[in-house]
């Protein structure tokens, strides 16, 4: 027993257990993506072996505390770390076994004291004389797991009744087969409710319960809508009034009084208070078969059960699933009456909420929600309580250990869906664990006896010892400069005029108001992948000049090759050889669109079935359509519709643009004297004046348009002129493109100087001054980088890390911050961070990442999110620096020999210590950021952990780097090669979290990161293979040179 405990308490066991946990979590995310969430829960998250793994970790952590005597002030940080993880696991256990969650649906003006749980249950009820039998068990099913189970029901009158699993059909669709042996008559209905439209099949003799409504066919039931066969037709009656609506006119035509009998035909919709029923058809001698359909066809699943009564077996299908309330359906098998349901339980609350009003606010002129809220009254008769509350995103209602969160709403916007969570103790135990963990991290950075401070001292001692040799590494980088065209001699419109036009406000598709300059650069970049043009006959032009010229001379631009085409296969279809095509190139001599058949086929395919050609066709087709919309002016939504309640803005080609302008705006025409005084006429006049060269008149019209924009009801919410100037400066400066080039150039020079400095045994003033000068430029670049992020924050009014592009900018910023922190230990470190910043911004400039300024989804408007994302993303910079230092150390190892190994070992050891310090800081930030994400999730929708792919991989990062930092406790792994090898491999978890989950794993909640799924580029494969080669060669070289290793 002692030896077992000794093994279980060892560091080796810790690493093995953490490694198994990381592999299990990673596997679960791929299972979820391949199959579904339920499959991942069954096989991993909800399994007993997964819980046992956490139990072993608790035992291991307790053993560590005892074995390494952590209950003293010198090892306080270690005690806090281990204790916090134990408490967090216990908190998760409380949540799993003692809490529950679900949804509450309330219609406007109504009250509710029920919630629907989130865990599906199989529920079986049966009455046998005076006795009642009830069976209830939480069950998850998957099409790829062994779902077998059986239930035995004792019955005095029927003997033993057995209910056994037969099959589980995902996204079940009912398929009718007519004229089959043993078939029966079946009616097919369509039911309309506030949740949508459902197809329903009811067999003769059956009663179906749908949305609380009983429907029977040839089975008289006092509580049902009864449909019966009658003289070749159908009759209908109900225990309440039915209202007939004509299917053509959609108006109430007649009323079928309670309990009266009427014809049931396809001509009418039969309406109740909450639903409408329409007869589709009647199937004769038919059977219904459950088959698996596509997710868009059906969201509900079917559980097929074999019910055996007195040796007679019958297969029944029970509709339900994880996202549905358990709908108890009556079944009769060989005389036995059973009620069976599969779905989430209804849970009664000891109080109720009344929805007084549901409020949905949208971005002006857009259908995109800006925010939504529920005005509710909390009614608790126990405490004679009647309070009004407002629930909205990131603002919860807490009462009696229940928490209510704004989750969703009905399609008609007259009902709300609230997430409900009852996990008071589990949440606060977990939060206490988070607090201890944060405290431990703070102490480890300031405790004089901590590993972090020890590493700092070791680096200082190594710096004094080393007299290093040099490793020559050649970097070849092409550094481009940016600039803007100044030549306007042959342009139709001058830069001055185009700049004035760019100051007009325009409403984008998502409702954001921005300068036309911003939209123009976004559009031109989408069409041409560039911002500046050189056009024969017109010279050099910027994006704004091109836009205006397209509006003035559309025929000319139809012939210009400005539409970007990358793939040769698509060029062959168009009939071009260059990488740019004109609009005219896409049409044959009969004016047929050449891409049409290929685009139709590509769009019909599922995304997973689209090949490279299909995806390029879709992209090019999009560019062609955008070009056409630019030519027509459809993007220029610069005119506010008069008296529009939605604050809608339109372009001059909109049909509303020909509506005569009224009211105070009529005074404008006293000056302009237009024959058609409408928006279309005003803008046409502006273009005509520009074309004729009458600049003064064009400027006057432009001022009138600007005045019209500023006279709207939302004028106060529009950007001020100074803010417009700032945004145009931001667009023209192209800050992050400039910084990408700056960081690339500085990284090469800094690396070169840093290695030369390492080679020198004596300080060289010129070398020092040169390095300091370059470092000063990098500091200025960092400040400019910070300014750029600040400008994005100012312009969008939300933190600049809400999508993939902004996150990469923040990672680049964080990596530079790490470099400045550690530059006092090693100049190579700063040079490496400049290189990392360059590569990160280069990735951000890739077309898959969208740099445009956009509005924010309601759920992302949270200060918890700002802290969570910032902390987590900045950690990637520190971990990325450790990754690059690992590669540099591997390269140095390759160049080691028996003559220089002593000098190079000192460099390797110094960089390894710096790398470990980076990992410690990165792990601190990653861990805090991950658990702050739990706090954000809990404050936003009531669940601090849900095993979403993103949060799971964020946890894998934490586990991976905990393993890396603990490898030194195993003697065989306590060397520089293993540490640097693991720091390189560990960074793959960061890449998977940031790129893999965001763009390749499709079943996560984190779907708001802007940008399309990119093809995995060839250069990335080359880079990965190169890094693997370097690690393998370095490992072989280390083995060969092992006899020369420093034994000190």
mmCIF file of N, CA and C in Angstrom, residues 746 749-754 757 764-780 823 826-828 830-831:
data_model
loop_
_atom_site.group_PDB
_atom_site.id
_atom_site.type_symbol
_atom_site.label_atom_id
_atom_site.label_comp_id
_atom_site.label_asym_id
_atom_site.label_seq_id
_atom_site.Cartn_x
_atom_site.Cartn_y
_atom_site.Cartn_z
ATOM 1 N N UNK A 746 13.441 45.422 -38.265
ATOM 2 C CA UNK A 746 14.152 45.539 -36.985
ATOM 3 C C UNK A 746 14.545 44.179 -36.434
ATOM 4 N N UNK A 749 17.854 43.011 -38.049
ATOM 5 C CA UNK A 749 19.003 43.786 -37.570
ATOM 6 C C UNK A 749 19.280 43.522 -36.093
ATOM 7 N N UNK A 750 18.245 43.437 -35.277
ATOM 8 C CA UNK A 750 18.419 43.181 -33.850
ATOM 9 C C UNK A 750 18.999 41.793 -33.589
ATOM 10 N N UNK A 751 18.518 40.789 -34.340
ATOM 11 C CA UNK A 751 19.068 39.441 -34.181
ATOM 12 C C UNK A 751 20.544 39.408 -34.544
ATOM 13 N N UNK A 752 20.879 40.080 -35.633
ATOM 14 C CA UNK A 752 22.276 40.121 -36.081
ATOM 15 C C UNK A 752 23.152 40.774 -35.017
ATOM 16 N N UNK A 753 22.743 41.938 -34.524
ATOM 17 C CA UNK A 753 23.526 42.650 -33.511
ATOM 18 C C UNK A 753 23.574 41.880 -32.196
ATOM 19 N N UNK A 754 22.456 41.226 -31.833
ATOM 20 C CA UNK A 754 22.409 40.479 -30.575
ATOM 21 C C UNK A 754 23.382 39.314 -30.592
ATOM 22 N N UNK A 757 26.926 40.679 -30.394
ATOM 23 C CA UNK A 757 27.190 41.108 -29.020
ATOM 24 C C UNK A 757 27.477 39.910 -28.121
ATOM 25 N N UNK A 764 31.326 46.673 -27.039
ATOM 26 C CA UNK A 764 31.667 47.534 -28.167
ATOM 27 C C UNK A 764 30.666 48.684 -28.202
ATOM 28 N N UNK A 765 31.169 49.924 -28.079
ATOM 29 C CA UNK A 765 30.292 51.090 -27.983
ATOM 30 C C UNK A 765 29.390 51.235 -29.213
ATOM 31 N N UNK A 766 29.990 51.055 -30.394
ATOM 32 C CA UNK A 766 29.224 51.189 -31.631
ATOM 33 C C UNK A 766 28.091 50.168 -31.669
ATOM 34 N N UNK A 767 28.438 48.945 -31.238
ATOM 35 C CA UNK A 767 27.441 47.878 -31.212
ATOM 36 C C UNK A 767 26.332 48.215 -30.232
ATOM 37 N N UNK A 768 26.714 48.726 -29.064
ATOM 38 C CA UNK A 768 25.735 49.076 -28.037
ATOM 39 C C UNK A 768 24.833 50.207 -28.502
ATOM 40 N N UNK A 769 25.455 51.273 -29.083
ATOM 41 C CA UNK A 769 24.671 52.409 -29.568
ATOM 42 C C UNK A 769 23.713 51.974 -30.684
ATOM 43 N N UNK A 770 24.211 51.134 -31.581
ATOM 44 C CA UNK A 770 23.378 50.662 -32.695
ATOM 45 C C UNK A 770 22.184 49.873 -32.182
ATOM 46 N N UNK A 771 22.470 48.969 -31.213
ATOM 47 C CA UNK A 771 21.388 48.150 -30.660
ATOM 48 C C UNK A 771 20.365 49.037 -29.942
ATOM 49 N N UNK A 772 20.867 49.989 -29.160
ATOM 50 C CA UNK A 772 19.968 50.884 -28.420
ATOM 51 C C UNK A 772 19.133 51.755 -29.362
ATOM 52 N N UNK A 773 19.742 52.159 -30.475
ATOM 53 C CA UNK A 773 19.006 52.960 -31.460
ATOM 54 C C UNK A 773 17.865 52.136 -32.074
ATOM 55 N N UNK A 774 18.171 50.890 -32.435
ATOM 56 C CA UNK A 774 17.145 50.018 -33.010
ATOM 57 C C UNK A 774 16.068 49.697 -31.979
ATOM 58 N N UNK A 775 16.510 49.526 -30.725
ATOM 59 C CA UNK A 775 15.541 49.256 -29.664
ATOM 60 C C UNK A 775 14.620 50.462 -29.461
ATOM 61 N N UNK A 776 15.197 51.675 -29.588
ATOM 62 C CA UNK A 776 14.384 52.893 -29.469
ATOM 63 C C UNK A 776 13.334 52.948 -30.579
ATOM 64 N N UNK A 777 13.734 52.534 -31.789
ATOM 65 C CA UNK A 777 12.763 52.480 -32.895
ATOM 66 C C UNK A 777 11.662 51.467 -32.585
ATOM 67 N N UNK A 778 12.063 50.343 -31.988
ATOM 68 C CA UNK A 778 11.076 49.319 -31.632
ATOM 69 C C UNK A 778 10.123 49.832 -30.551
ATOM 70 N N UNK A 779 10.666 50.600 -29.600
ATOM 71 C CA UNK A 779 9.822 51.207 -28.568
ATOM 72 C C UNK A 779 8.814 52.162 -29.208
ATOM 73 N N UNK A 780 9.279 52.967 -30.153
ATOM 74 C CA UNK A 780 8.381 53.887 -30.857
ATOM 75 C C UNK A 780 7.309 53.105 -31.626
ATOM 76 N N UNK A 823 14.336 42.044 -21.857
ATOM 77 C CA UNK A 823 15.503 42.519 -22.594
ATOM 78 C C UNK A 823 16.707 42.699 -21.674
ATOM 79 N N UNK A 826 18.495 39.320 -21.808
ATOM 80 C CA UNK A 826 19.076 38.864 -23.073
ATOM 81 C C UNK A 826 18.594 39.735 -24.224
ATOM 82 N N UNK A 827 19.538 40.228 -25.018
ATOM 83 C CA UNK A 827 19.175 41.024 -26.182
ATOM 84 C C UNK A 827 18.531 40.152 -27.261
ATOM 85 N N UNK A 828 18.908 38.879 -27.288
ATOM 86 C CA UNK A 828 18.319 37.955 -28.271
ATOM 87 C C UNK A 828 16.805 37.873 -28.073
ATOM 88 N N UNK A 830 14.667 40.203 -27.084
ATOM 89 C CA UNK A 830 13.965 41.326 -27.700
ATOM 90 C C UNK A 830 13.898 41.157 -29.213
ATOM 91 N N UNK A 831 15.004 40.724 -29.803
ATOM 92 C CA UNK A 831 15.032 40.514 -31.252
ATOM 93 C C UNK A 831 14.024 39.442 -31.657
#
